[in-house]
Short mmCIF file of C-alpha atoms in Angstrom, two decimals:
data_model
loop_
_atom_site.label_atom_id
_atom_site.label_comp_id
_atom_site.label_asym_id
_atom_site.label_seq_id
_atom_site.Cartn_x
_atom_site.Cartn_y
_atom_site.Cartn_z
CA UNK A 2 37.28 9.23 38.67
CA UNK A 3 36.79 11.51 35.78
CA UNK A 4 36.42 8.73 32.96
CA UNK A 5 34.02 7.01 35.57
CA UNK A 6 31.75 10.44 35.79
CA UNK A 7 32.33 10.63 31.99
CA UNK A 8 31.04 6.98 30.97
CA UNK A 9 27.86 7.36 33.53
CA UNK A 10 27.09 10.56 31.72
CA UNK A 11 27.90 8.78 27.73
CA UNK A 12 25.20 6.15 29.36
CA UNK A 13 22.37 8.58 30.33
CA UNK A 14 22.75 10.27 27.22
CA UNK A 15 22.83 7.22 25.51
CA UNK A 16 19.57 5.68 27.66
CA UNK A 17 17.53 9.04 27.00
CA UNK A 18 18.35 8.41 23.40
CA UNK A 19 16.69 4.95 23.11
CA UNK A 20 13.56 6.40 25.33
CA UNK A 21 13.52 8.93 22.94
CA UNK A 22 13.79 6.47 19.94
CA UNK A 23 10.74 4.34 21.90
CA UNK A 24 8.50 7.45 22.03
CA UNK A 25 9.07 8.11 18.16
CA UNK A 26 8.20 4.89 17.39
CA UNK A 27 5.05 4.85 19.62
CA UNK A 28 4.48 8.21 17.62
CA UNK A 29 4.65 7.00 14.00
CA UNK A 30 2.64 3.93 15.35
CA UNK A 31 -0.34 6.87 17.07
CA UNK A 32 -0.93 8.31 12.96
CA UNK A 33 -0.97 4.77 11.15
CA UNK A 34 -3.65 3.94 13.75
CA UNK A 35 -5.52 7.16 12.64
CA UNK A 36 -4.79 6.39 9.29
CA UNK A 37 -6.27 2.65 9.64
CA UNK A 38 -9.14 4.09 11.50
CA UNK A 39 -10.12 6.60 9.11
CA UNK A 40 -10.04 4.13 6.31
CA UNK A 41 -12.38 1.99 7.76
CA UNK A 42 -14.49 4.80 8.60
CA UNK A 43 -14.55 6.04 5.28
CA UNK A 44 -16.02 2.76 4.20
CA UNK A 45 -18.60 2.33 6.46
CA UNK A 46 -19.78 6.09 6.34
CA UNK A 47 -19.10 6.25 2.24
CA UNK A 48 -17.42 9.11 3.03
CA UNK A 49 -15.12 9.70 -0.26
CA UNK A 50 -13.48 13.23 0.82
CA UNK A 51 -12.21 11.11 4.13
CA UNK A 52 -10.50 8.08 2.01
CA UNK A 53 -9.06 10.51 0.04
CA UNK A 54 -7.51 12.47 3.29
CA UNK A 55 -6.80 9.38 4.09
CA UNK A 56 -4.48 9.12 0.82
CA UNK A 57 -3.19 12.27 0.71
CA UNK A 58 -1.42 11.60 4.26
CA UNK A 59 0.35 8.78 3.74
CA UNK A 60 3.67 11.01 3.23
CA UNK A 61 3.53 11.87 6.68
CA UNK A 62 3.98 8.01 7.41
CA UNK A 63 6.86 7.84 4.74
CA UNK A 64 8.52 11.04 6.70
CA UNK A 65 8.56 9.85 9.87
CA UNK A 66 9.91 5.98 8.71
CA UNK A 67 12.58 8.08 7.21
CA UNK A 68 13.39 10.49 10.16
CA UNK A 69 13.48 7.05 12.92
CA UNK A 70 16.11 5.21 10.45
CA UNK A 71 17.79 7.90 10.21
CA UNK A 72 18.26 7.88 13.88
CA UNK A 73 18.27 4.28 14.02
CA UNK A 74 21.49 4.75 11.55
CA UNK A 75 23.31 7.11 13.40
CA UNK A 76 23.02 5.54 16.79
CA UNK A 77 24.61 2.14 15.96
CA UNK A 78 27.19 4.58 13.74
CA UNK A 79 28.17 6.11 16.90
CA UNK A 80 27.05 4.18 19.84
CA UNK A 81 27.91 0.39 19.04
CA UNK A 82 25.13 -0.97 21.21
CA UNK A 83 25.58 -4.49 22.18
CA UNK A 84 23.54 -6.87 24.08
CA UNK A 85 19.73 -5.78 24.45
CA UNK A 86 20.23 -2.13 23.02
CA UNK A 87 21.71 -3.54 19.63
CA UNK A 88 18.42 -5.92 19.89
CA UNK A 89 15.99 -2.70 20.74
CA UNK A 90 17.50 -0.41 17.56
CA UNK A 91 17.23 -3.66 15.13
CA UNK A 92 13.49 -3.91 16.72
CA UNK A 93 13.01 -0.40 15.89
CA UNK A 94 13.72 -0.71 12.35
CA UNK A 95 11.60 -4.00 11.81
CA UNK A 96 8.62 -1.92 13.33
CA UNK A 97 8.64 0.79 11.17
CA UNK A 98 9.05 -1.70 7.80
CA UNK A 99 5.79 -2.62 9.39
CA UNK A 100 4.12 0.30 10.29
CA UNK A 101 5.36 2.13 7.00
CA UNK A 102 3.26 -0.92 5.13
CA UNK A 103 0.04 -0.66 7.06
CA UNK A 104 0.35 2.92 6.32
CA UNK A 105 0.50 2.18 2.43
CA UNK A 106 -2.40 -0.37 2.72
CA UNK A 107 -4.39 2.28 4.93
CA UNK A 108 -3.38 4.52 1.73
CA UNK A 109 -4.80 1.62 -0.58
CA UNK A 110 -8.55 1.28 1.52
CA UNK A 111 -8.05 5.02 1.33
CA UNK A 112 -8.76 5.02 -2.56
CA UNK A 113 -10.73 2.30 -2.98
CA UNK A 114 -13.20 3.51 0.08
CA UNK A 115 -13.36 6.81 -2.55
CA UNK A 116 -14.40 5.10 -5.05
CA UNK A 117 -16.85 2.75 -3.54
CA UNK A 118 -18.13 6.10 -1.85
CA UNK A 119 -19.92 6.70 -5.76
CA UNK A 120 -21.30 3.26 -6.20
CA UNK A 121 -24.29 1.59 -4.58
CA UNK A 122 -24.39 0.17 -0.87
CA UNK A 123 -25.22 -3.16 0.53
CA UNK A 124 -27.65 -3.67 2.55
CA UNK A 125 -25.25 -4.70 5.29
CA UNK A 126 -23.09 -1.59 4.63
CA UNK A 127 -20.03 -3.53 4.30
CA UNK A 128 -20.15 -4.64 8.38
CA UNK A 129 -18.13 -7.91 7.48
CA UNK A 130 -15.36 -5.29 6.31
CA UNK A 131 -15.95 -3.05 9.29
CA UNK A 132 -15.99 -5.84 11.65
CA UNK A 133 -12.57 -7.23 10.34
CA UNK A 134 -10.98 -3.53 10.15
CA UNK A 135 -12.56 -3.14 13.81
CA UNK A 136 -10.38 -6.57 14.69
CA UNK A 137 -7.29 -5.57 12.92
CA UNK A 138 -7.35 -2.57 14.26
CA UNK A 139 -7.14 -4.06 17.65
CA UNK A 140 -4.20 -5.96 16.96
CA UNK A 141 -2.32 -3.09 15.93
CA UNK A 142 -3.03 -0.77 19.30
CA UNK A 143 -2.24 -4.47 21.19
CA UNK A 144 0.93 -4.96 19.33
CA UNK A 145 2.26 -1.03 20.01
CA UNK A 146 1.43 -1.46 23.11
CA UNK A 147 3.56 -4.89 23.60
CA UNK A 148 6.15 -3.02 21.96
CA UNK A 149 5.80 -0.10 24.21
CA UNK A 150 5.73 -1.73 27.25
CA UNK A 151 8.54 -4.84 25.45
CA UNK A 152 5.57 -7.53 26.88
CA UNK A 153 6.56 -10.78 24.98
CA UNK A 154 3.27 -12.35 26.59
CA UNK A 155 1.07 -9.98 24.92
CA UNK A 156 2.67 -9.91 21.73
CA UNK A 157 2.57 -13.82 21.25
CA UNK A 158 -1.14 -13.17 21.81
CA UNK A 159 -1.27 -11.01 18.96
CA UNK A 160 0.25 -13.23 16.73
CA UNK A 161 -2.50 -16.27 17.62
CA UNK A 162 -5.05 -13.35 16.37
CA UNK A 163 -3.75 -13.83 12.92
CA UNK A 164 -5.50 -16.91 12.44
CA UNK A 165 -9.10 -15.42 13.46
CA UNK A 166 -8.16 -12.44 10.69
CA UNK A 167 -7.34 -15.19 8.11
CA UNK A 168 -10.62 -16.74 8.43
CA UNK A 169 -12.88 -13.35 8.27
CA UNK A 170 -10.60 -12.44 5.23
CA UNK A 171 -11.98 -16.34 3.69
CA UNK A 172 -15.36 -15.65 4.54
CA UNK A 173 -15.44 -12.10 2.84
CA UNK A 174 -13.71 -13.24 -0.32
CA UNK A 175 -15.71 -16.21 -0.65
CA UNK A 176 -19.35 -13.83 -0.18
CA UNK A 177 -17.41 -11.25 -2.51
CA UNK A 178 -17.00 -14.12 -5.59
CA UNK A 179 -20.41 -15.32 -4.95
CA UNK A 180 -22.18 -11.92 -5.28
CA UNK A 181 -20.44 -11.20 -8.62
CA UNK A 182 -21.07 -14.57 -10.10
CA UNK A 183 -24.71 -13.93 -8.34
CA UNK A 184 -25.14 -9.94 -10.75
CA UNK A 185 -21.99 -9.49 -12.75
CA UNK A 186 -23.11 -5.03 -12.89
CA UNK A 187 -21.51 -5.56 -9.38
CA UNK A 188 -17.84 -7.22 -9.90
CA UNK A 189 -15.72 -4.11 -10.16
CA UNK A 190 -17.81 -2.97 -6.79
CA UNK A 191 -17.17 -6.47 -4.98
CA UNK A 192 -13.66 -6.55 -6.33
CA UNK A 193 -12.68 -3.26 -4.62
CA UNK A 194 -14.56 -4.92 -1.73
CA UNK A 195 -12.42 -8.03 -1.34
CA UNK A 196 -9.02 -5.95 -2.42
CA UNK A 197 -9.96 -3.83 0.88
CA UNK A 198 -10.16 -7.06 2.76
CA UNK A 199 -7.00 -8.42 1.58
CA UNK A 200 -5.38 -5.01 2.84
CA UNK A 201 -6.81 -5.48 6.35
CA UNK A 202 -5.60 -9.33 6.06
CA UNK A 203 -1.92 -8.21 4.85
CA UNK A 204 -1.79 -5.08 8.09
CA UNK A 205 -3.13 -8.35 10.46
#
């Protein structure tokens, strides 16, 4: 009777862990979308003191990447989940690869939105890259949320949205080579332009 008591009480522990490890996750995923958002805000508002915030965070993305391993490590060290738990931790540390890159490419449009900050606008005020960000974007708060909630349905859907970011990254690159072949005084501005689209195409 005692072991039995003993093993239910291992398994809460052991279930509040993995909740716990969920809600971290969720967490890390909450300041990459702030991070992304900002970016693109910085962008379409030339805003060059935001991109650089933007920058200057990223170590807070690195930190918490480390700190969920970390715990990642030590559970299968001294839980050895099987079955669906063993499946959950090895999610866990896929999805913070992930988000720990989106948070270095928000850290790229970071720096480049800086620096386009200084040189001349568009008419358009780069809405083709504000309309893909606003689309990627999306797909990140749809995929934590399918990972919140462990929705396969809804995270197959993201993946179809991958094409539709492929296409707007085409479409930008193609308008960015035309423009600097159209006034060469503007390649290094349309460069940054279409290395900020390749970011959002690479977090899609």
């Amino acid at each position: 009777m005692e072991s039995e008591i003993f093993n239910q009480h291992i398994s809460r522990k052991f279930n509040d862990e993995l909740e716990s490890l969920r809600t971290q996750v969720s967490n890390m995923g909450g300041l990459v979308e702030r991070q992304l958002a900002n970016a693109i805000e910085a962008i379409v508002t030339a805003d060059s003191e935001l991109g650089l915030s933007v920058a200057s965070k990223d170590y807070e993305v690195n930190r918490m990447e480390v700190e969920i391993d970390e715990e990642c490590s030590r559970l299968l060290a001294t839980r050895s989940p099987a079955a669906a738990d063993l499946r959950l931790i090895v999610a866990v540390i896929k999805a913070i690869t992930d988000l720990e890159r989106i948070g270095d490419e928000a850290q790229r449009i970071g720096i480049l939105a800086a620096r386009l900050a200084s040189e001349e606008r568009p008419m358009d005020r780069y809405d083709e890259i504000k309309n893909l960000g606003e689309h990627v974007q999306e797909m990140l708060n749809d995929a934590l949320d399918a990972f919140s909630r462990l929705d396969v349905e809804d995270a197959l859907k993201v993946v179809e949205e991958d094409k539709l970011v492929d296409s707007e990254y085409d479409t930008i690159y193609r308008q960015c080579i035309s423009l600097m072949i159209e006034d060469p005084h503007t390649i290094r501005r349309f460069m940054d332009v279409s290395w900020i689209a390749r970011a959002l195409e690479r977090i899609g």
